[in-house]
Amino acid sequence: GLTPEDARRKLDALREHCRALGRPYDSVLRTYGTGWTILAEDEAALRAKLAHYFPDGIERRYSGPWRDFVMAATPEQAVAQLGALIDVGVQYLIVETLDAADQETIRLLAERVVPRLRGG
C-alpha cells in the first residue's frame, strides 16, 4: 500500500501543481483507494485467510507494480496504516474488497476500523 512518506511526496507534488495552475490546493479532494482489503481478527486468522485466497503465496499472484495491491491487516494494523495516510493529508478513503462474501472484512471495517478513523 501507499506509505505515509509516499503519500506526503505525492501530496507535495499535487500542491505544487495546484500552485502552478492557480488552483487552490484545498479544492482537491485528496483520495486514496486501497486495493483488495482483507481483514481478520488477529495475525493467525489473517495468515489463514491469506492461505485460503493465495495457496501458492500472495507474491505469486501480485508482484512487480502490483506487489502492494492487497492490504492484509488486523483492524489495529488497518487503523494505523489508514490513519497515517489521513495524518499526512488524505481526506477520503475508498476501501475495496474483491470477495463480497468476506463478511468478516466488511464487519471489521465497519465496527473496528472506520469508527476509529472518523474526524481524523
PDB file of C-alpha atoms in Angstrom:
ATOM      1  CA  GLY A   1       0.000   0.000   0.000  1.00  0.00           C
ATOM      2  CA  LEU A   2       0.864   3.629  -0.024  1.00  0.00           C
ATOM      3  CA  THR A   3       3.279   4.598   2.723  1.00  0.00           C
ATOM      4  CA  PRO A   4       2.839   7.888   4.575  1.00  0.00           C
ATOM      5  CA  GLU A   5       6.143   9.057   3.073  1.00  0.00           C
ATOM      6  CA  ASP A   6       4.937   8.298  -0.467  1.00  0.00           C
ATOM      7  CA  ALA A   7       1.603   9.976   0.265  1.00  0.00           C
ATOM      8  CA  ARG A   8       3.359  13.080   1.588  1.00  0.00           C
ATOM      9  CA  ARG A   9       5.580  13.202  -1.517  1.00  0.00           C
ATOM     10  CA  LYS A  10       2.588  12.846  -3.852  1.00  0.00           C
ATOM     11  CA  LEU A  11       0.566  15.445  -1.966  1.00  0.00           C
ATOM     12  CA  ASP A  12       3.523  17.855  -2.073  1.00  0.00           C
ATOM     13  CA  ALA A  13       3.672  17.360  -5.856  1.00  0.00           C
ATOM     14  CA  LEU A  14      -0.083  17.955  -6.068  1.00  0.00           C
ATOM     15  CA  ARG A  15       0.277  21.130  -4.004  1.00  0.00           C
ATOM     16  CA  GLU A  16       2.986  22.372  -6.393  1.00  0.00           C
ATOM     17  CA  HIS A  17       0.887  21.553  -9.483  1.00  0.00           C
ATOM     18  CA  CYS A  18      -2.068  23.399  -7.960  1.00  0.00           C
ATOM     19  CA  ARG A  19       0.124  26.413  -7.214  1.00  0.00           C
ATOM     20  CA  ALA A  20       1.468  26.422 -10.788  1.00  0.00           C
ATOM     21  CA  LEU A  21      -2.068  26.291 -12.193  1.00  0.00           C
ATOM     22  CA  GLY A  22      -3.504  28.812  -9.763  1.00  0.00           C
ATOM     23  CA  ARG A  23      -5.904  26.272  -8.314  1.00  0.00           C
ATOM     24  CA  PRO A  24      -6.468  26.217  -4.557  1.00  0.00           C
ATOM     25  CA  TYR A  25      -4.954  23.039  -3.122  1.00  0.00           C
ATOM     26  CA  ASP A  26      -7.894  22.663  -0.749  1.00  0.00           C
ATOM     27  CA  SER A  27     -10.281  22.473  -3.720  1.00  0.00           C
ATOM     28  CA  VAL A  28      -8.923  18.986  -4.493  1.00  0.00           C
ATOM     29  CA  LEU A  29     -10.435  16.039  -2.633  1.00  0.00           C
ATOM     30  CA  ARG A  30      -7.329  14.075  -1.695  1.00  0.00           C
ATOM     31  CA  THR A  31      -8.360  10.439  -2.115  1.00  0.00           C
ATOM     32  CA  TYR A  32      -6.709   7.062  -1.579  1.00  0.00           C
ATOM     33  CA  GLY A  33      -8.157   3.762  -2.717  1.00  0.00           C
ATOM     34  CA  THR A  34      -6.941   0.519  -1.257  1.00  0.00           C
ATOM     35  CA  GLY A  35      -6.508  -2.464  -3.445  1.00  0.00           C
ATOM     36  CA  TRP A  36      -8.021  -5.688  -2.192  1.00  0.00           C
ATOM     37  CA  THR A  37      -8.562  -5.201   1.530  1.00  0.00           C
ATOM     38  CA  ILE A  38      -8.534  -8.358   3.630  1.00  0.00           C
ATOM     39  CA  LEU A  39      -9.089  -8.000   7.374  1.00  0.00           C
ATOM     40  CA  ALA A  40      -9.039 -10.627  10.114  1.00  0.00           C
ATOM     41  CA  GLU A  41      -9.317 -10.554  13.909  1.00  0.00           C
ATOM     42  CA  ASP A  42      -5.671 -11.444  14.575  1.00  0.00           C
ATOM     43  CA  GLU A  43      -2.425 -12.468  12.868  1.00  0.00           C
ATOM     44  CA  ALA A  44      -3.224 -16.204  12.894  1.00  0.00           C
ATOM     45  CA  ALA A  45      -6.643 -15.670  11.321  1.00  0.00           C
ATOM     46  CA  LEU A  46      -5.095 -13.292   8.786  1.00  0.00           C
ATOM     47  CA  ARG A  47      -2.470 -15.871   7.776  1.00  0.00           C
ATOM     48  CA  ALA A  48      -5.230 -18.485   7.375  1.00  0.00           C
ATOM     49  CA  LYS A  49      -7.320 -16.163   5.241  1.00  0.00           C
ATOM     50  CA  LEU A  50      -4.345 -15.299   3.024  1.00  0.00           C
ATOM     51  CA  ALA A  51      -3.543 -19.010   2.637  1.00  0.00           C
ATOM     52  CA  HIS A  52      -7.152 -19.533   1.516  1.00  0.00           C
ATOM     53  CA  TYR A  53      -7.031 -16.795  -1.106  1.00  0.00           C
ATOM     54  CA  PHE A  54      -3.422 -17.338  -2.152  1.00  0.00           C
ATOM     55  CA  PRO A  55      -2.470 -21.015  -1.605  1.00  0.00           C
ATOM     56  CA  ASP A  56       0.711 -20.533  -3.661  1.00  0.00           C
ATOM     57  CA  GLY A  57       1.588 -17.291  -1.870  1.00  0.00           C
ATOM     58  CA  ILE A  58       0.430 -13.755  -2.460  1.00  0.00           C
ATOM     59  CA  GLU A  59       3.635 -12.874  -4.313  1.00  0.00           C
ATOM     60  CA  ARG A  60       2.756 -15.454  -6.996  1.00  0.00           C
ATOM     61  CA  ARG A  61      -0.417 -13.535  -7.802  1.00  0.00           C
ATOM     62  CA  TYR A  62       0.665  -9.937  -7.173  1.00  0.00           C
ATOM     63  CA  SER A  63       4.209  -8.899  -7.953  1.00  0.00           C
ATOM     64  CA  GLY A  64       6.051  -6.066  -9.649  1.00  0.00           C
ATOM     65  CA  PRO A  65       3.937  -2.915  -9.687  1.00  0.00           C
ATOM     66  CA  TRP A  66       1.031  -4.900  -8.170  1.00  0.00           C
ATOM     67  CA  ARG A  67       3.031  -6.218  -5.185  1.00  0.00           C
ATOM     68  CA  ASP A  68       1.217  -3.917  -2.746  1.00  0.00           C
ATOM     69  CA  PHE A  69      -2.278  -4.403  -4.195  1.00  0.00           C
ATOM     70  CA  VAL A  70      -3.518  -6.379  -1.188  1.00  0.00           C
ATOM     71  CA  MET A  71      -3.924  -4.619   2.148  1.00  0.00           C
ATOM     72  CA  ALA A  72      -3.997  -7.563   4.560  1.00  0.00           C
ATOM     73  CA  ALA A  73      -4.292  -6.430   8.157  1.00  0.00           C
ATOM     74  CA  THR A  74      -5.806  -6.811  11.570  1.00  0.00           C
ATOM     75  CA  PRO A  75      -8.183  -3.972  12.498  1.00  0.00           C
ATOM     76  CA  GLU A  76      -5.461  -2.330  14.592  1.00  0.00           C
ATOM     77  CA  GLN A  77      -2.981  -2.500  11.700  1.00  0.00           C
ATOM     78  CA  ALA A  78      -5.574  -1.078   9.292  1.00  0.00           C
ATOM     79  CA  VAL A  79      -6.284   1.831  11.655  1.00  0.00           C
ATOM     80  CA  ALA A  80      -2.561   2.543  11.891  1.00  0.00           C
ATOM     81  CA  GLN A  81      -1.979   2.320   8.121  1.00  0.00           C
ATOM     82  CA  LEU A  82      -5.014   4.324   7.042  1.00  0.00           C
ATOM     83  CA  GLY A  83      -4.724   6.758   9.952  1.00  0.00           C
ATOM     84  CA  ALA A  84      -1.151   7.560   8.925  1.00  0.00           C
ATOM     85  CA  LEU A  85      -2.408   8.498   5.447  1.00  0.00           C
ATOM     86  CA  ILE A  86      -5.063  10.751   6.970  1.00  0.00           C
ATOM     87  CA  ASP A  87      -2.380  12.351   9.129  1.00  0.00           C
ATOM     88  CA  VAL A  88      -0.396  13.423   6.047  1.00  0.00           C
ATOM     89  CA  GLY A  89      -3.418  14.870   4.236  1.00  0.00           C
ATOM     90  CA  VAL A  90      -5.543  12.147   2.628  1.00  0.00           C
ATOM     91  CA  GLN A  91      -9.170  13.192   3.089  1.00  0.00           C
ATOM     92  CA  TYR A  92     -11.203  10.396   1.544  1.00  0.00           C
ATOM     93  CA  LEU A  93     -10.634   6.642   1.614  1.00  0.00           C
ATOM     94  CA  ILE A  94     -12.107   4.114  -0.794  1.00  0.00           C
ATOM     95  CA  VAL A  95     -11.740   0.611   0.629  1.00  0.00           C
ATOM     96  CA  GLU A  96     -12.173  -2.225  -1.843  1.00  0.00           C
ATOM     97  CA  THR A  97     -12.801  -5.915  -1.356  1.00  0.00           C
ATOM     98  CA  LEU A  98     -12.727  -8.461  -4.159  1.00  0.00           C
ATOM     99  CA  ASP A  99     -14.804 -11.000  -2.245  1.00  0.00           C
ATOM    100  CA  ALA A 100     -18.250  -9.712  -1.332  1.00  0.00           C
ATOM    101  CA  ALA A 101     -18.799 -12.922   0.661  1.00  0.00           C
ATOM    102  CA  ASP A 102     -15.963 -11.932   3.017  1.00  0.00           C
ATOM    103  CA  GLN A 103     -18.349 -10.562   5.604  1.00  0.00           C
ATOM    104  CA  GLU A 104     -15.637 -10.595   8.267  1.00  0.00           C
ATOM    105  CA  THR A 105     -13.630  -7.918   6.436  1.00  0.00           C
ATOM    106  CA  ILE A 106     -16.721  -5.787   5.925  1.00  0.00           C
ATOM    107  CA  ARG A 107     -17.805  -6.191   9.569  1.00  0.00           C
ATOM    108  CA  LEU A 108     -14.356  -5.412  10.969  1.00  0.00           C
ATOM    109  CA  LEU A 109     -14.057  -2.406   8.708  1.00  0.00           C
ATOM    110  CA  ALA A 110     -17.447  -1.085   9.817  1.00  0.00           C
ATOM    111  CA  GLU A 111     -17.124  -1.882  13.516  1.00  0.00           C
ATOM    112  CA  ARG A 112     -13.441  -1.568  14.355  1.00  0.00           C
ATOM    113  CA  VAL A 113     -11.697   0.499  11.682  1.00  0.00           C
ATOM    114  CA  VAL A 114     -13.944   3.255  10.333  1.00  0.00           C
ATOM    115  CA  PRO A 115     -15.150   4.487  13.752  1.00  0.00           C
ATOM    116  CA  ARG A 116     -11.545   4.997  14.811  1.00  0.00           C
ATOM    117  CA  LEU A 117     -10.725   6.979  11.646  1.00  0.00           C
ATOM    118  CA  ARG A 118     -13.616   9.440  11.675  1.00  0.00           C
ATOM    119  CA  GLY A 119     -12.646  13.009  12.314  1.00  0.00           C
ATOM    120  CA  GLY A 120      -9.021  12.205  11.523  1.00  0.00           C
TER     121      GLY A 120
END
